[in-house]
Every structure is written in C-alpha cells, then in structure tokens.
Amino acid sequence: MNEIAGILVNLGAPDAPTAAAASAFLREFLSDKCVINLPWPLRFLIARKASKNRAQAYAQALEKIFVDGRHPMKSSMDALAEKVERLCGFPVRASYRYGGKNISQTIVELKRLGAERFAVACMYPQSTLSTTHSAKLKIAEAMGRNRYALAREYFDNPLYIESLACGAARGCECLMVAFHSVPVSHDKDGEYRRQCAETARLLAQRLGARKSCVAYQSQMGKGTWIGPKADEKAGELASGGVKELTVSPASFACECSETIDELGGKLRGVFLESGGQRFNLLPCPGASDAAAKLAATEQGSTDAATAIMTTDTHKKASYL
C-alpha cells in the first residue's frame, strides 16, 4: 500500500461532442471567478448566456477531434498518468479542473487506495490567473487537511523544452511559438508574457531556428487581449516571404480543439492562402517519453517526497 499518490491536473473537456455537453462544460468554466472576474450574479448571467450561444459551434469543433468517443486530451492524460506511475512506483491519476473526474473525486479514489499524501502537478507550463491560479485554489479547497506538495510551473524546464522539440526538424526556416492568449487584465505584471517569451527563446535555441516569433491564439469576447494574434502574424509572415512555417502549440500539454482545429486547420489555412508553401504543426508533449519523464521528476523527486512528508497537515508545499 502506498501512502503517497500523484495527481496530474489539466483543464478538462466535455464528455461528448454534443451541444448539451459543451454548454454544461462552458457554463462551469465561465462561472469561475478566475475566468470572469465579476460579481456572482453578473458572472452567472454571462456564463449562462455565453455557454448557450457558443455550445453548438464548440460541439462542432469537438466532433472534428473526438477519437473513439473520447476527447484526445483525456486519452493522452490517462496514458501519461500510466507512464508516470510506472516511473514513480506509486499511484498516479489524471484529474480535471472542470467537468468529470474532478480533483475531489480523484482524491477520494486515491485515498481508497491508501494514499495519505499527494504530489500534484498542474499541466500548465506557463502560469495564468484563469488556469494555474484557478487550479491551485480548487486543489487547496479539495485537499482540505490532506498533505500535499504542488509543483511549480515548468515553462523553462529542459525536459519540457525537449518534449516540445519532438518531431521538429533542426534548423527550421521560421518558428512560431503559439500561446493561448489571456486578457491583459489577467497579466498586469507581465509574468505570463515573460514566461512565454522564455519558453520561445529556449525552444528556438534548441531547434536552431533561423527566425522565430511569439504569437497568441484564441482571443475571444470583449476587452483587450494579449497579442499579436497568431492568424494575423502567420499572414504577415507569409506575405513577407516566409515559405515554411513551423508552429509549436506551447501552451498545451495535450491535443485539443485549439491545437487540432484552430492551429492545424484555421492557422494552416491562413498561412497557405497568404502565400506560404509548407506548414508544420508540432505535436503537443502528450504522453511522450520526455513528457512522462518531466512529470515523473515532478511527482517523484526527493524534494517532493520530503515536502509531502514534512509539510504540516492542510498546508501546501512548493517544490522544483
């Protein structure tokens, strides 16, 4: 029986490519105060209206990416957890901030296996209010008085950079490192942009890219969002004479509609229609050996075990 168990936390996804499932997932996501920072009554109304309005389009995007009835993120997360469990020697489970198999349910499952202390890693390389901070708040709430250690963001970890580089040709003509955009109000101190820039610098260096840039995808709604926009940047590069573009979806641990449809479909179309000739989309780290080694290092390091063992009950510890 293992007293220590690991949890890999990702955003989550609808359980089915239907409007009903998409609406329910969006409503929970948009109701989070870390996503829409407004008083509850107004946030509730916005979440209800927006989830209803976007449900059909989201469901159609999901239909394009579901494989064997499952969202690719969940299949990839399960495979990653299995690999990490083999490397660490204690139970490891995938869990989600929104939707099914949430953090509380995962803790209950692992406690039934005898777990008393938890090593937790959020699968968000760069830190933002609406992803990392939200997950940490939910983890703290769900853990209650359980002991746990929480891994830091891994935007500059060499194993993460290596996992992004998998499948890429060294010396590519032009590298675009694409990150999920957030409202400027979510990044007032510029820390998210700094982390993104460092990830891009390290990856361009690792690949020996002759030219590289940072761009942001998935801007939505009103307000000012971090840019430049990925589609505008791709069109600009193609119009400026770039014939081959390699894109890294560096915000995402696993494939999802933003990587498969938005980058692999729409962004590809913009680049080719603007005069580009070859578009290469790199895979997400997923359950690759490099990604598993990274997660296993987070889950099973001596520092992590020590932090869990020595942390006072109901308090968290950071490591790495």
PDB file of C-alpha atoms in Angstrom:
ATOM      1  CA  MET A   1       0.000   0.000   0.000  1.00  0.00           C
ATOM      2  CA  ASN A   2       1.372   3.422  -0.995  1.00  0.00           C
ATOM      3  CA  GLU A   3       0.950   6.396   1.327  1.00  0.00           C
ATOM      4  CA  ILE A   4       1.946   8.778  -1.490  1.00  0.00           C
ATOM      5  CA  ALA A   5      -0.017   9.266  -4.701  1.00  0.00           C
ATOM      6  CA  GLY A   6       0.289  11.646  -7.648  1.00  0.00           C
ATOM      7  CA  ILE A   7      -2.295  13.789  -9.414  1.00  0.00           C
ATOM      8  CA  LEU A   8      -1.839  15.405 -12.835  1.00  0.00           C
ATOM      9  CA  VAL A   9      -4.338  18.254 -13.225  1.00  0.00           C
ATOM     10  CA  ASN A  10      -5.478  19.604 -16.579  1.00  0.00           C
ATOM     11  CA  LEU A  11      -8.319  21.893 -17.638  1.00  0.00           C
ATOM     12  CA  GLY A  12     -10.794  19.197 -18.654  1.00  0.00           C
ATOM     13  CA  ALA A  13     -13.165  18.808 -21.600  1.00  0.00           C
ATOM     14  CA  PRO A  14     -16.775  17.888 -22.388  1.00  0.00           C
ATOM     15  CA  ASP A  15     -17.557  14.179 -22.162  1.00  0.00           C
ATOM     16  CA  ALA A  16     -19.295  14.150 -25.545  1.00  0.00           C
ATOM     17  CA  PRO A  17     -19.264  16.244 -28.742  1.00  0.00           C
ATOM     18  CA  THR A  18     -22.823  17.436 -28.202  1.00  0.00           C
ATOM     19  CA  ALA A  19     -24.311  20.882 -27.630  1.00  0.00           C
ATOM     20  CA  ALA A  20     -25.634  19.820 -24.223  1.00  0.00           C
ATOM     21  CA  ALA A  21     -22.243  18.564 -23.016  1.00  0.00           C
ATOM     22  CA  ALA A  22     -20.448  21.573 -24.489  1.00  0.00           C
ATOM     23  CA  SER A  23     -22.879  24.006 -22.859  1.00  0.00           C
ATOM     24  CA  ALA A  24     -22.544  22.379 -19.432  1.00  0.00           C
ATOM     25  CA  PHE A  25     -18.757  22.449 -19.621  1.00  0.00           C
ATOM     26  CA  LEU A  26     -18.628  26.078 -20.807  1.00  0.00           C
ATOM     27  CA  ARG A  27     -21.066  27.167 -18.103  1.00  0.00           C
ATOM     28  CA  GLU A  28     -18.891  25.675 -15.359  1.00  0.00           C
ATOM     29  CA  PHE A  29     -15.727  27.152 -16.893  1.00  0.00           C
ATOM     30  CA  LEU A  30     -17.160  30.652 -17.374  1.00  0.00           C
ATOM     31  CA  SER A  31     -18.658  30.652 -13.873  1.00  0.00           C
ATOM     32  CA  ASP A  32     -15.154  30.544 -12.382  1.00  0.00           C
ATOM     33  CA  LYS A  33     -14.261  33.925 -10.869  1.00  0.00           C
ATOM     34  CA  CYS A  34     -10.688  33.448 -12.098  1.00  0.00           C
ATOM     35  CA  VAL A  35     -12.001  33.355 -15.665  1.00  0.00           C
ATOM     36  CA  ILE A  36     -14.588  36.153 -15.413  1.00  0.00           C
ATOM     37  CA  ASN A  37     -13.789  38.421 -12.503  1.00  0.00           C
ATOM     38  CA  LEU A  38     -17.216  39.914 -11.880  1.00  0.00           C
ATOM     39  CA  PRO A  39     -19.728  39.681  -9.004  1.00  0.00           C
ATOM     40  CA  TRP A  40     -21.511  36.315  -8.929  1.00  0.00           C
ATOM     41  CA  PRO A  41     -24.958  37.363 -10.212  1.00  0.00           C
ATOM     42  CA  LEU A  42     -23.485  39.062 -13.273  1.00  0.00           C
ATOM     43  CA  ARG A  43     -20.962  36.267 -13.820  1.00  0.00           C
ATOM     44  CA  PHE A  44     -23.760  33.697 -13.625  1.00  0.00           C
ATOM     45  CA  LEU A  45     -25.821  35.510 -16.257  1.00  0.00           C
ATOM     46  CA  ILE A  46     -22.852  35.919 -18.598  1.00  0.00           C
ATOM     47  CA  ALA A  47     -21.834  32.273 -18.180  1.00  0.00           C
ATOM     48  CA  ARG A  48     -25.361  31.042 -18.873  1.00  0.00           C
ATOM     49  CA  LYS A  49     -25.805  33.198 -21.980  1.00  0.00           C
ATOM     50  CA  ALA A  50     -22.318  32.634 -23.400  1.00  0.00           C
ATOM     51  CA  SER A  51     -22.397  28.887 -22.862  1.00  0.00           C
ATOM     52  CA  LYS A  52     -25.731  28.640 -24.654  1.00  0.00           C
ATOM     53  CA  ASN A  53     -24.583  30.833 -27.560  1.00  0.00           C
ATOM     54  CA  ARG A  54     -21.281  29.013 -28.068  1.00  0.00           C
ATOM     55  CA  ALA A  55     -22.425  25.454 -27.420  1.00  0.00           C
ATOM     56  CA  GLN A  56     -23.246  24.438 -30.986  1.00  0.00           C
ATOM     57  CA  ALA A  57     -20.034  25.816 -32.501  1.00  0.00           C
ATOM     58  CA  TYR A  58     -17.976  24.219 -29.731  1.00  0.00           C
ATOM     59  CA  ALA A  59     -19.725  20.874 -30.236  1.00  0.00           C
ATOM     60  CA  GLN A  60     -18.948  21.007 -33.961  1.00  0.00           C
ATOM     61  CA  ALA A  61     -15.288  21.660 -33.180  1.00  0.00           C
ATOM     62  CA  LEU A  62     -15.306  18.718 -30.770  1.00  0.00           C
ATOM     63  CA  GLU A  63     -16.766  16.419 -33.421  1.00  0.00           C
ATOM     64  CA  LYS A  64     -13.645  17.015 -35.516  1.00  0.00           C
ATOM     65  CA  ILE A  65     -11.255  15.855 -32.804  1.00  0.00           C
ATOM     66  CA  PHE A  66     -13.007  13.135 -30.776  1.00  0.00           C
ATOM     67  CA  VAL A  67     -11.447   9.691 -31.317  1.00  0.00           C
ATOM     68  CA  ASP A  68     -13.303   6.519 -30.338  1.00  0.00           C
ATOM     69  CA  GLY A  69     -15.796   8.581 -28.357  1.00  0.00           C
ATOM     70  CA  ARG A  70     -13.209  10.395 -26.256  1.00  0.00           C
ATOM     71  CA  HIS A  71     -11.587  13.796 -26.187  1.00  0.00           C
ATOM     72  CA  PRO A  72      -7.894  13.377 -27.123  1.00  0.00           C
ATOM     73  CA  MET A  73      -6.842  15.318 -24.015  1.00  0.00           C
ATOM     74  CA  LYS A  74      -8.352  12.688 -21.739  1.00  0.00           C
ATOM     75  CA  SER A  75      -6.872   9.772 -23.660  1.00  0.00           C
ATOM     76  CA  SER A  76      -3.462  11.447 -23.598  1.00  0.00           C
ATOM     77  CA  MET A  77      -3.700  12.345 -19.896  1.00  0.00           C
ATOM     78  CA  ASP A  78      -4.594   8.755 -18.960  1.00  0.00           C
ATOM     79  CA  ALA A  79      -1.657   7.432 -20.978  1.00  0.00           C
ATOM     80  CA  LEU A  80       0.660   9.978 -19.385  1.00  0.00           C
ATOM     81  CA  ALA A  81      -0.521   9.093 -15.869  1.00  0.00           C
ATOM     82  CA  GLU A  82       0.126   5.398 -16.554  1.00  0.00           C
ATOM     83  CA  LYS A  83       3.669   6.132 -17.713  1.00  0.00           C
ATOM     84  CA  VAL A  84       4.376   8.360 -14.732  1.00  0.00           C
ATOM     85  CA  GLU A  85       3.008   5.726 -12.353  1.00  0.00           C
ATOM     86  CA  ARG A  86       5.423   3.154 -13.760  1.00  0.00           C
ATOM     87  CA  LEU A  87       8.334   5.557 -13.382  1.00  0.00           C
ATOM     88  CA  CYS A  88       7.430   6.673  -9.853  1.00  0.00           C
ATOM     89  CA  GLY A  89       6.247   3.445  -8.322  1.00  0.00           C
ATOM     90  CA  PHE A  90       3.130   4.879  -6.700  1.00  0.00           C
ATOM     91  CA  PRO A  91      -0.420   5.507  -7.991  1.00  0.00           C
ATOM     92  CA  VAL A  92      -0.817   8.480 -10.342  1.00  0.00           C
ATOM     93  CA  ARG A  93      -4.115   9.711 -11.756  1.00  0.00           C
ATOM     94  CA  ALA A  94      -5.222  12.308 -14.299  1.00  0.00           C
ATOM     95  CA  SER A  95      -7.756  14.819 -12.992  1.00  0.00           C
ATOM     96  CA  TYR A  96      -9.547  17.907 -14.269  1.00  0.00           C
ATOM     97  CA  ARG A  97     -10.428  21.385 -13.063  1.00  0.00           C
ATOM     98  CA  TYR A  98     -13.783  21.343 -14.860  1.00  0.00           C
ATOM     99  CA  GLY A  99     -16.130  18.555 -15.895  1.00  0.00           C
ATOM    100  CA  GLY A 100     -15.913  14.874 -14.988  1.00  0.00           C
ATOM    101  CA  LYS A 101     -13.190  13.217 -12.932  1.00  0.00           C
ATOM    102  CA  ASN A 102     -12.602  16.372 -10.939  1.00  0.00           C
ATOM    103  CA  ILE A 103      -9.959  16.897  -8.266  1.00  0.00           C
ATOM    104  CA  SER A 104     -12.200  15.997  -5.305  1.00  0.00           C
ATOM    105  CA  GLN A 105     -13.279  12.736  -6.948  1.00  0.00           C
ATOM    106  CA  THR A 106      -9.668  11.844  -7.710  1.00  0.00           C
ATOM    107  CA  ILE A 107      -8.584  12.444  -4.126  1.00  0.00           C
ATOM    108  CA  VAL A 108     -11.356  10.153  -2.872  1.00  0.00           C
ATOM    109  CA  GLU A 109     -10.292   7.437  -5.336  1.00  0.00           C
ATOM    110  CA  LEU A 110      -6.635   7.630  -4.267  1.00  0.00           C
ATOM    111  CA  LYS A 111      -7.457   7.688  -0.565  1.00  0.00           C
ATOM    112  CA  ARG A 112      -9.356   4.430  -1.067  1.00  0.00           C
ATOM    113  CA  LEU A 113      -6.050   3.010  -2.311  1.00  0.00           C
ATOM    114  CA  GLY A 114      -4.374   4.112   0.924  1.00  0.00           C
ATOM    115  CA  ALA A 115      -2.934   7.474  -0.098  1.00  0.00           C
ATOM    116  CA  GLU A 116      -2.401   9.970   2.708  1.00  0.00           C
ATOM    117  CA  ARG A 117      -0.110  12.450   0.970  1.00  0.00           C
ATOM    118  CA  PHE A 118      -0.256  13.803  -2.559  1.00  0.00           C
ATOM    119  CA  ALA A 119       2.189  15.120  -5.167  1.00  0.00           C
ATOM    120  CA  VAL A 120       0.238  17.406  -7.503  1.00  0.00           C
ATOM    121  CA  ALA A 121       1.298  18.881 -10.837  1.00  0.00           C
ATOM    122  CA  CYS A 122      -0.794  21.318 -12.895  1.00  0.00           C
ATOM    123  CA  MET A 123      -0.304  20.637 -16.591  1.00  0.00           C
ATOM    124  CA  TYR A 124       0.004  24.313 -17.482  1.00  0.00           C
ATOM    125  CA  PRO A 125       3.586  25.198 -18.480  1.00  0.00           C
ATOM    126  CA  GLN A 126       3.090  28.953 -18.091  1.00  0.00           C
ATOM    127  CA  SER A 127       1.200  30.487 -15.179  1.00  0.00           C
ATOM    128  CA  THR A 128      -2.039  32.432 -15.672  1.00  0.00           C
ATOM    129  CA  LEU A 129      -4.901  33.538 -13.448  1.00  0.00           C
ATOM    130  CA  SER A 130      -7.519  31.534 -15.356  1.00  0.00           C
ATOM    131  CA  THR A 131      -5.563  28.261 -15.466  1.00  0.00           C
ATOM    132  CA  THR A 132      -2.829  27.769 -12.876  1.00  0.00           C
ATOM    133  CA  HIS A 133      -4.188  30.053 -10.171  1.00  0.00           C
ATOM    134  CA  SER A 134      -7.718  28.706 -10.547  1.00  0.00           C
ATOM    135  CA  ALA A 135      -6.455  25.123 -10.341  1.00  0.00           C
ATOM    136  CA  LYS A 136      -4.374  25.873  -7.242  1.00  0.00           C
ATOM    137  CA  LEU A 137      -7.380  27.384  -5.473  1.00  0.00           C
ATOM    138  CA  LYS A 138      -9.509  24.340  -6.316  1.00  0.00           C
ATOM    139  CA  ILE A 139      -6.731  21.959  -5.271  1.00  0.00           C
ATOM    140  CA  ALA A 140      -6.392  23.697  -1.900  1.00  0.00           C
ATOM    141  CA  GLU A 141     -10.154  23.572  -1.392  1.00  0.00           C
ATOM    142  CA  ALA A 142     -10.419  19.909  -2.369  1.00  0.00           C
ATOM    143  CA  MET A 143      -7.418  18.819  -0.323  1.00  0.00           C
ATOM    144  CA  GLY A 144      -8.801  20.189   2.910  1.00  0.00           C
ATOM    145  CA  ARG A 145      -6.494  18.909   5.644  1.00  0.00           C
ATOM    146  CA  ASN A 146      -4.684  16.406   3.433  1.00  0.00           C
ATOM    147  CA  ARG A 147      -0.966  16.880   2.996  1.00  0.00           C
ATOM    148  CA  TYR A 148       0.247  17.703  -0.469  1.00  0.00           C
ATOM    149  CA  ALA A 149       3.139  19.195  -2.435  1.00  0.00           C
ATOM    150  CA  LEU A 150       2.499  21.317  -5.509  1.00  0.00           C
ATOM    151  CA  ALA A 151       4.921  21.502  -8.431  1.00  0.00           C
ATOM    152  CA  ARG A 152       5.828  24.882  -9.846  1.00  0.00           C
ATOM    153  CA  GLU A 153       5.266  25.909 -13.462  1.00  0.00           C
ATOM    154  CA  TYR A 154       7.690  24.232 -15.863  1.00  0.00           C
ATOM    155  CA  PHE A 155       7.944  26.804 -18.680  1.00  0.00           C
ATOM    156  CA  ASP A 156      11.754  26.690 -18.639  1.00  0.00           C
ATOM    157  CA  ASN A 157      12.334  23.062 -17.654  1.00  0.00           C
ATOM    158  CA  PRO A 158      14.764  21.391 -20.108  1.00  0.00           C
ATOM    159  CA  LEU A 159      12.570  18.276 -20.235  1.00  0.00           C
ATOM    160  CA  TYR A 160       9.592  20.409 -21.249  1.00  0.00           C
ATOM    161  CA  ILE A 161      11.607  22.089 -23.999  1.00  0.00           C
ATOM    162  CA  GLU A 162      12.733  18.656 -25.166  1.00  0.00           C
ATOM    163  CA  SER A 163       9.125  17.420 -25.229  1.00  0.00           C
ATOM    164  CA  LEU A 164       8.141  20.403 -27.407  1.00  0.00           C
ATOM    165  CA  ALA A 165      11.009  19.697 -29.795  1.00  0.00           C
ATOM    166  CA  CYS A 166       9.905  16.121 -30.514  1.00  0.00           C
ATOM    167  CA  GLY A 167       9.273  15.659 -34.215  1.00  0.00           C
ATOM    168  CA  ALA A 168      10.800  19.006 -35.240  1.00  0.00           C
ATOM    169  CA  ALA A 169      13.495  19.365 -37.860  1.00  0.00           C
ATOM    170  CA  ARG A 170      16.531  21.247 -36.616  1.00  0.00           C
ATOM    171  CA  GLY A 171      17.285  24.500 -38.414  1.00  0.00           C
ATOM    172  CA  CYS A 172      13.713  25.245 -39.463  1.00  0.00           C
ATOM    173  CA  GLU A 173      13.207  28.357 -41.563  1.00  0.00           C
ATOM    174  CA  CYS A 174      10.742  30.083 -39.247  1.00  0.00           C
ATOM    175  CA  LEU A 175       9.382  29.016 -35.881  1.00  0.00           C
ATOM    176  CA  MET A 176       6.174  30.423 -34.404  1.00  0.00           C
ATOM    177  CA  VAL A 177       5.696  29.548 -30.754  1.00  0.00           C
ATOM    178  CA  ALA A 178       1.959  29.932 -30.136  1.00  0.00           C
ATOM    179  CA  PHE A 179       0.474  30.522 -26.697  1.00  0.00           C
ATOM    180  CA  HIS A 180      -3.109  30.822 -25.509  1.00  0.00           C
ATOM    181  CA  SER A 181      -3.981  34.494 -25.162  1.00  0.00           C
ATOM    182  CA  VAL A 182      -5.435  35.947 -21.965  1.00  0.00           C
ATOM    183  CA  PRO A 183      -6.986  39.327 -21.208  1.00  0.00           C
ATOM    184  CA  VAL A 184      -4.359  41.962 -20.447  1.00  0.00           C
ATOM    185  CA  SER A 185      -6.101  42.431 -17.102  1.00  0.00           C
ATOM    186  CA  HIS A 186      -5.084  38.858 -16.200  1.00  0.00           C
ATOM    187  CA  ASP A 187      -1.404  39.632 -16.726  1.00  0.00           C
ATOM    188  CA  LYS A 188      -0.899  43.103 -15.284  1.00  0.00           C
ATOM    189  CA  ASP A 189       2.637  42.348 -14.107  1.00  0.00           C
ATOM    190  CA  GLY A 190       3.615  40.747 -17.433  1.00  0.00           C
ATOM    191  CA  GLU A 191       4.751  37.496 -15.803  1.00  0.00           C
ATOM    192  CA  TYR A 192       2.796  35.297 -18.201  1.00  0.00           C
ATOM    193  CA  ARG A 193       4.283  37.070 -21.209  1.00  0.00           C
ATOM    194  CA  ARG A 194       7.741  36.785 -19.681  1.00  0.00           C
ATOM    195  CA  GLN A 195       7.334  33.037 -19.211  1.00  0.00           C
ATOM    196  CA  CYS A 196       6.044  32.641 -22.761  1.00  0.00           C
ATOM    197  CA  ALA A 197       8.986  34.590 -24.149  1.00  0.00           C
ATOM    198  CA  GLU A 198      11.433  32.415 -22.228  1.00  0.00           C
ATOM    199  CA  THR A 199       9.812  29.203 -23.468  1.00  0.00           C
ATOM    200  CA  ALA A 200      10.005  30.517 -27.036  1.00  0.00           C
ATOM    201  CA  ARG A 201      13.640  31.549 -26.646  1.00  0.00           C
ATOM    202  CA  LEU A 202      14.678  28.165 -25.293  1.00  0.00           C
ATOM    203  CA  LEU A 203      12.772  26.237 -27.955  1.00  0.00           C
ATOM    204  CA  ALA A 204      14.149  28.351 -30.814  1.00  0.00           C
ATOM    205  CA  GLN A 205      17.626  27.774 -29.416  1.00  0.00           C
ATOM    206  CA  ARG A 206      17.032  24.025 -29.099  1.00  0.00           C
ATOM    207  CA  LEU A 207      15.784  23.793 -32.706  1.00  0.00           C
ATOM    208  CA  GLY A 208      18.325  26.191 -34.176  1.00  0.00           C
ATOM    209  CA  ALA A 209      15.532  28.138 -35.857  1.00  0.00           C
ATOM    210  CA  ARG A 210      16.777  30.730 -38.325  1.00  0.00           C
ATOM    211  CA  LYS A 211      13.864  33.000 -37.433  1.00  0.00           C
ATOM    212  CA  SER A 212      11.353  32.823 -34.584  1.00  0.00           C
ATOM    213  CA  CYS A 213       8.438  34.734 -33.118  1.00  0.00           C
ATOM    214  CA  VAL A 214       5.840  34.584 -30.349  1.00  0.00           C
ATOM    215  CA  ALA A 215       2.119  34.787 -31.136  1.00  0.00           C
ATOM    216  CA  TYR A 216      -1.109  34.285 -29.211  1.00  0.00           C
ATOM    217  CA  GLN A 217      -4.230  32.372 -30.179  1.00  0.00           C
ATOM    218  CA  SER A 218      -7.831  32.037 -29.003  1.00  0.00           C
ATOM    219  CA  GLN A 219      -8.662  35.672 -28.263  1.00  0.00           C
ATOM    220  CA  MET A 220     -12.394  35.916 -27.629  1.00  0.00           C
ATOM    221  CA  GLY A 221     -15.023  38.257 -26.281  1.00  0.00           C
ATOM    222  CA  LYS A 222     -14.643  41.899 -25.435  1.00  0.00           C
ATOM    223  CA  GLY A 223     -11.708  43.648 -23.815  1.00  0.00           C
ATOM    224  CA  THR A 224      -8.020  43.844 -24.668  1.00  0.00           C
ATOM    225  CA  TRP A 225      -6.220  40.544 -25.105  1.00  0.00           C
ATOM    226  CA  ILE A 226      -2.508  39.806 -25.306  1.00  0.00           C
ATOM    227  CA  GLY A 227      -1.164  39.768 -28.866  1.00  0.00           C
ATOM    228  CA  PRO A 228      -0.015  39.609 -31.580  1.00  0.00           C
ATOM    229  CA  LYS A 229      -2.747  37.324 -32.879  1.00  0.00           C
ATOM    230  CA  ALA A 230      -1.427  34.082 -34.322  1.00  0.00           C
ATOM    231  CA  ASP A 231      -3.521  34.243 -37.513  1.00  0.00           C
ATOM    232  CA  GLU A 232      -2.507  37.839 -38.245  1.00  0.00           C
ATOM    233  CA  LYS A 233       1.155  37.006 -37.596  1.00  0.00           C
ATOM    234  CA  ALA A 234       1.005  33.942 -39.873  1.00  0.00           C
ATOM    235  CA  GLY A 235      -0.480  36.018 -42.694  1.00  0.00           C
ATOM    236  CA  GLU A 236       2.146  38.701 -42.174  1.00  0.00           C
ATOM    237  CA  LEU A 237       4.981  36.146 -42.300  1.00  0.00           C
ATOM    238  CA  ALA A 238       3.687  34.539 -45.488  1.00  0.00           C
ATOM    239  CA  SER A 239       3.138  37.909 -47.152  1.00  0.00           C
ATOM    240  CA  GLY A 240       6.674  38.865 -46.146  1.00  0.00           C
ATOM    241  CA  GLY A 241       8.202  35.919 -47.979  1.00  0.00           C
ATOM    242  CA  VAL A 242       8.339  33.117 -45.409  1.00  0.00           C
ATOM    243  CA  LYS A 243       7.660  29.906 -47.317  1.00  0.00           C
ATOM    244  CA  GLU A 244       7.857  27.355 -44.495  1.00  0.00           C
ATOM    245  CA  LEU A 245       6.380  27.866 -41.028  1.00  0.00           C
ATOM    246  CA  THR A 246       6.815  25.546 -38.060  1.00  0.00           C
ATOM    247  CA  VAL A 247       4.334  26.113 -35.234  1.00  0.00           C
ATOM    248  CA  SER A 248       4.645  24.876 -31.662  1.00  0.00           C
ATOM    249  CA  PRO A 249       1.432  24.790 -29.532  1.00  0.00           C
ATOM    250  CA  ALA A 250       3.468  25.543 -26.426  1.00  0.00           C
ATOM    251  CA  SER A 251       0.590  26.324 -24.047  1.00  0.00           C
ATOM    252  CA  PHE A 252      -0.916  22.862 -24.213  1.00  0.00           C
ATOM    253  CA  ALA A 253       0.222  19.636 -22.594  1.00  0.00           C
ATOM    254  CA  CYS A 254      -2.200  17.610 -24.752  1.00  0.00           C
ATOM    255  CA  GLU A 255      -4.002  17.931 -28.052  1.00  0.00           C
ATOM    256  CA  CYS A 256      -7.365  19.726 -28.028  1.00  0.00           C
ATOM    257  CA  SER A 257      -9.585  21.765 -30.351  1.00  0.00           C
ATOM    258  CA  GLU A 258      -7.237  24.754 -30.022  1.00  0.00           C
ATOM    259  CA  THR A 259      -4.311  22.751 -31.368  1.00  0.00           C
ATOM    260  CA  ILE A 260      -6.005  20.419 -33.855  1.00  0.00           C
ATOM    261  CA  ASP A 261      -8.679  22.704 -35.294  1.00  0.00           C
ATOM    262  CA  GLU A 262      -7.551  26.242 -34.564  1.00  0.00           C
ATOM    263  CA  LEU A 263      -3.838  25.808 -35.304  1.00  0.00           C
ATOM    264  CA  GLY A 264      -3.806  22.718 -37.501  1.00  0.00           C
ATOM    265  CA  GLY A 265      -6.817  23.828 -39.531  1.00  0.00           C
ATOM    266  CA  LYS A 266      -7.527  27.543 -39.468  1.00  0.00           C
ATOM    267  CA  LEU A 267      -3.996  28.848 -38.923  1.00  0.00           C
ATOM    268  CA  ARG A 268      -2.650  26.486 -41.557  1.00  0.00           C
ATOM    269  CA  GLY A 269      -5.237  27.841 -43.993  1.00  0.00           C
ATOM    270  CA  VAL A 270      -4.315  31.471 -43.288  1.00  0.00           C
ATOM    271  CA  PHE A 271      -0.613  30.825 -43.879  1.00  0.00           C
ATOM    272  CA  LEU A 272      -1.063  28.878 -47.109  1.00  0.00           C
ATOM    273  CA  GLU A 273      -3.671  31.263 -48.506  1.00  0.00           C
ATOM    274  CA  SER A 274      -1.335  34.194 -47.799  1.00  0.00           C
ATOM    275  CA  GLY A 275       1.484  32.769 -49.904  1.00  0.00           C
ATOM    276  CA  GLY A 276       3.149  30.232 -47.622  1.00  0.00           C
ATOM    277  CA  GLN A 277       4.010  26.815 -49.047  1.00  0.00           C
ATOM    278  CA  ARG A 278       4.717  24.447 -46.135  1.00  0.00           C
ATOM    279  CA  PHE A 279       3.096  24.460 -42.694  1.00  0.00           C
ATOM    280  CA  ASN A 280       4.393  22.166 -39.950  1.00  0.00           C
ATOM    281  CA  LEU A 281       2.462  21.860 -36.694  1.00  0.00           C
ATOM    282  CA  LEU A 282       4.469  20.198 -33.952  1.00  0.00           C
ATOM    283  CA  PRO A 283       2.652  17.776 -31.629  1.00  0.00           C
ATOM    284  CA  CYS A 284       1.856  18.568 -28.019  1.00  0.00           C
ATOM    285  CA  PRO A 285       4.066  16.783 -25.450  1.00  0.00           C
ATOM    286  CA  GLY A 286       1.156  14.455 -24.629  1.00  0.00           C
ATOM    287  CA  ALA A 287       2.310  11.117 -23.255  1.00  0.00           C
ATOM    288  CA  SER A 288       5.726  11.233 -24.915  1.00  0.00           C
ATOM    289  CA  ASP A 289       8.715   9.804 -23.059  1.00  0.00           C
ATOM    290  CA  ALA A 290      10.058  13.313 -22.433  1.00  0.00           C
ATOM    291  CA  ALA A 291       6.709  14.479 -21.018  1.00  0.00           C
ATOM    292  CA  ALA A 292       6.456  11.414 -18.782  1.00  0.00           C
ATOM    293  CA  LYS A 293       9.987  11.909 -17.502  1.00  0.00           C
ATOM    294  CA  LEU A 294       9.189  15.555 -16.755  1.00  0.00           C
ATOM    295  CA  ALA A 295       6.012  14.659 -14.854  1.00  0.00           C
ATOM    296  CA  ALA A 296       7.759  11.817 -13.045  1.00  0.00           C
ATOM    297  CA  THR A 297      10.519  14.170 -11.951  1.00  0.00           C
ATOM    298  CA  GLU A 298       7.860  16.495 -10.545  1.00  0.00           C
ATOM    299  CA  GLN A 299       5.933  13.673  -8.916  1.00  0.00           C
ATOM    300  CA  GLY A 300       8.740  11.551  -7.572  1.00  0.00           C
ATOM    301  CA  SER A 301      11.705  13.747  -6.747  1.00  0.00           C
ATOM    302  CA  THR A 302      13.345  13.533  -3.331  1.00  0.00           C
ATOM    303  CA  ASP A 303      12.411  17.154  -2.721  1.00  0.00           C
ATOM    304  CA  ALA A 304       8.760  16.393  -3.483  1.00  0.00           C
ATOM    305  CA  ALA A 305       8.629  13.407  -1.141  1.00  0.00           C
ATOM    306  CA  THR A 306      10.378  15.377   1.589  1.00  0.00           C
ATOM    307  CA  ALA A 307       7.956  18.274   1.134  1.00  0.00           C
ATOM    308  CA  ILE A 308       4.962  15.977   1.448  1.00  0.00           C
ATOM    309  CA  MET A 309       6.357  14.172   4.458  1.00  0.00           C
ATOM    310  CA  THR A 310       7.312  17.319   6.361  1.00  0.00           C
ATOM    311  CA  THR A 311       4.516  19.705   5.427  1.00  0.00           C
ATOM    312  CA  ASP A 312       2.102  20.457   8.251  1.00  0.00           C
ATOM    313  CA  THR A 313      -1.332  18.970   7.781  1.00  0.00           C
ATOM    314  CA  HIS A 314      -3.648  21.045   5.498  1.00  0.00           C
ATOM    315  CA  LYS A 315      -0.735  23.229   4.287  1.00  0.00           C
ATOM    316  CA  LYS A 316       0.822  23.043   0.853  1.00  0.00           C
ATOM    317  CA  ALA A 317       4.485  22.989  -0.155  1.00  0.00           C
ATOM    318  CA  SER A 318       6.070  24.024  -3.438  1.00  0.00           C
ATOM    319  CA  TYR A 319       8.969  22.144  -4.964  1.00  0.00           C
ATOM    320  CA  LEU A 320      11.226  22.176  -8.027  1.00  0.00           C
TER     321      LEU A 320
END
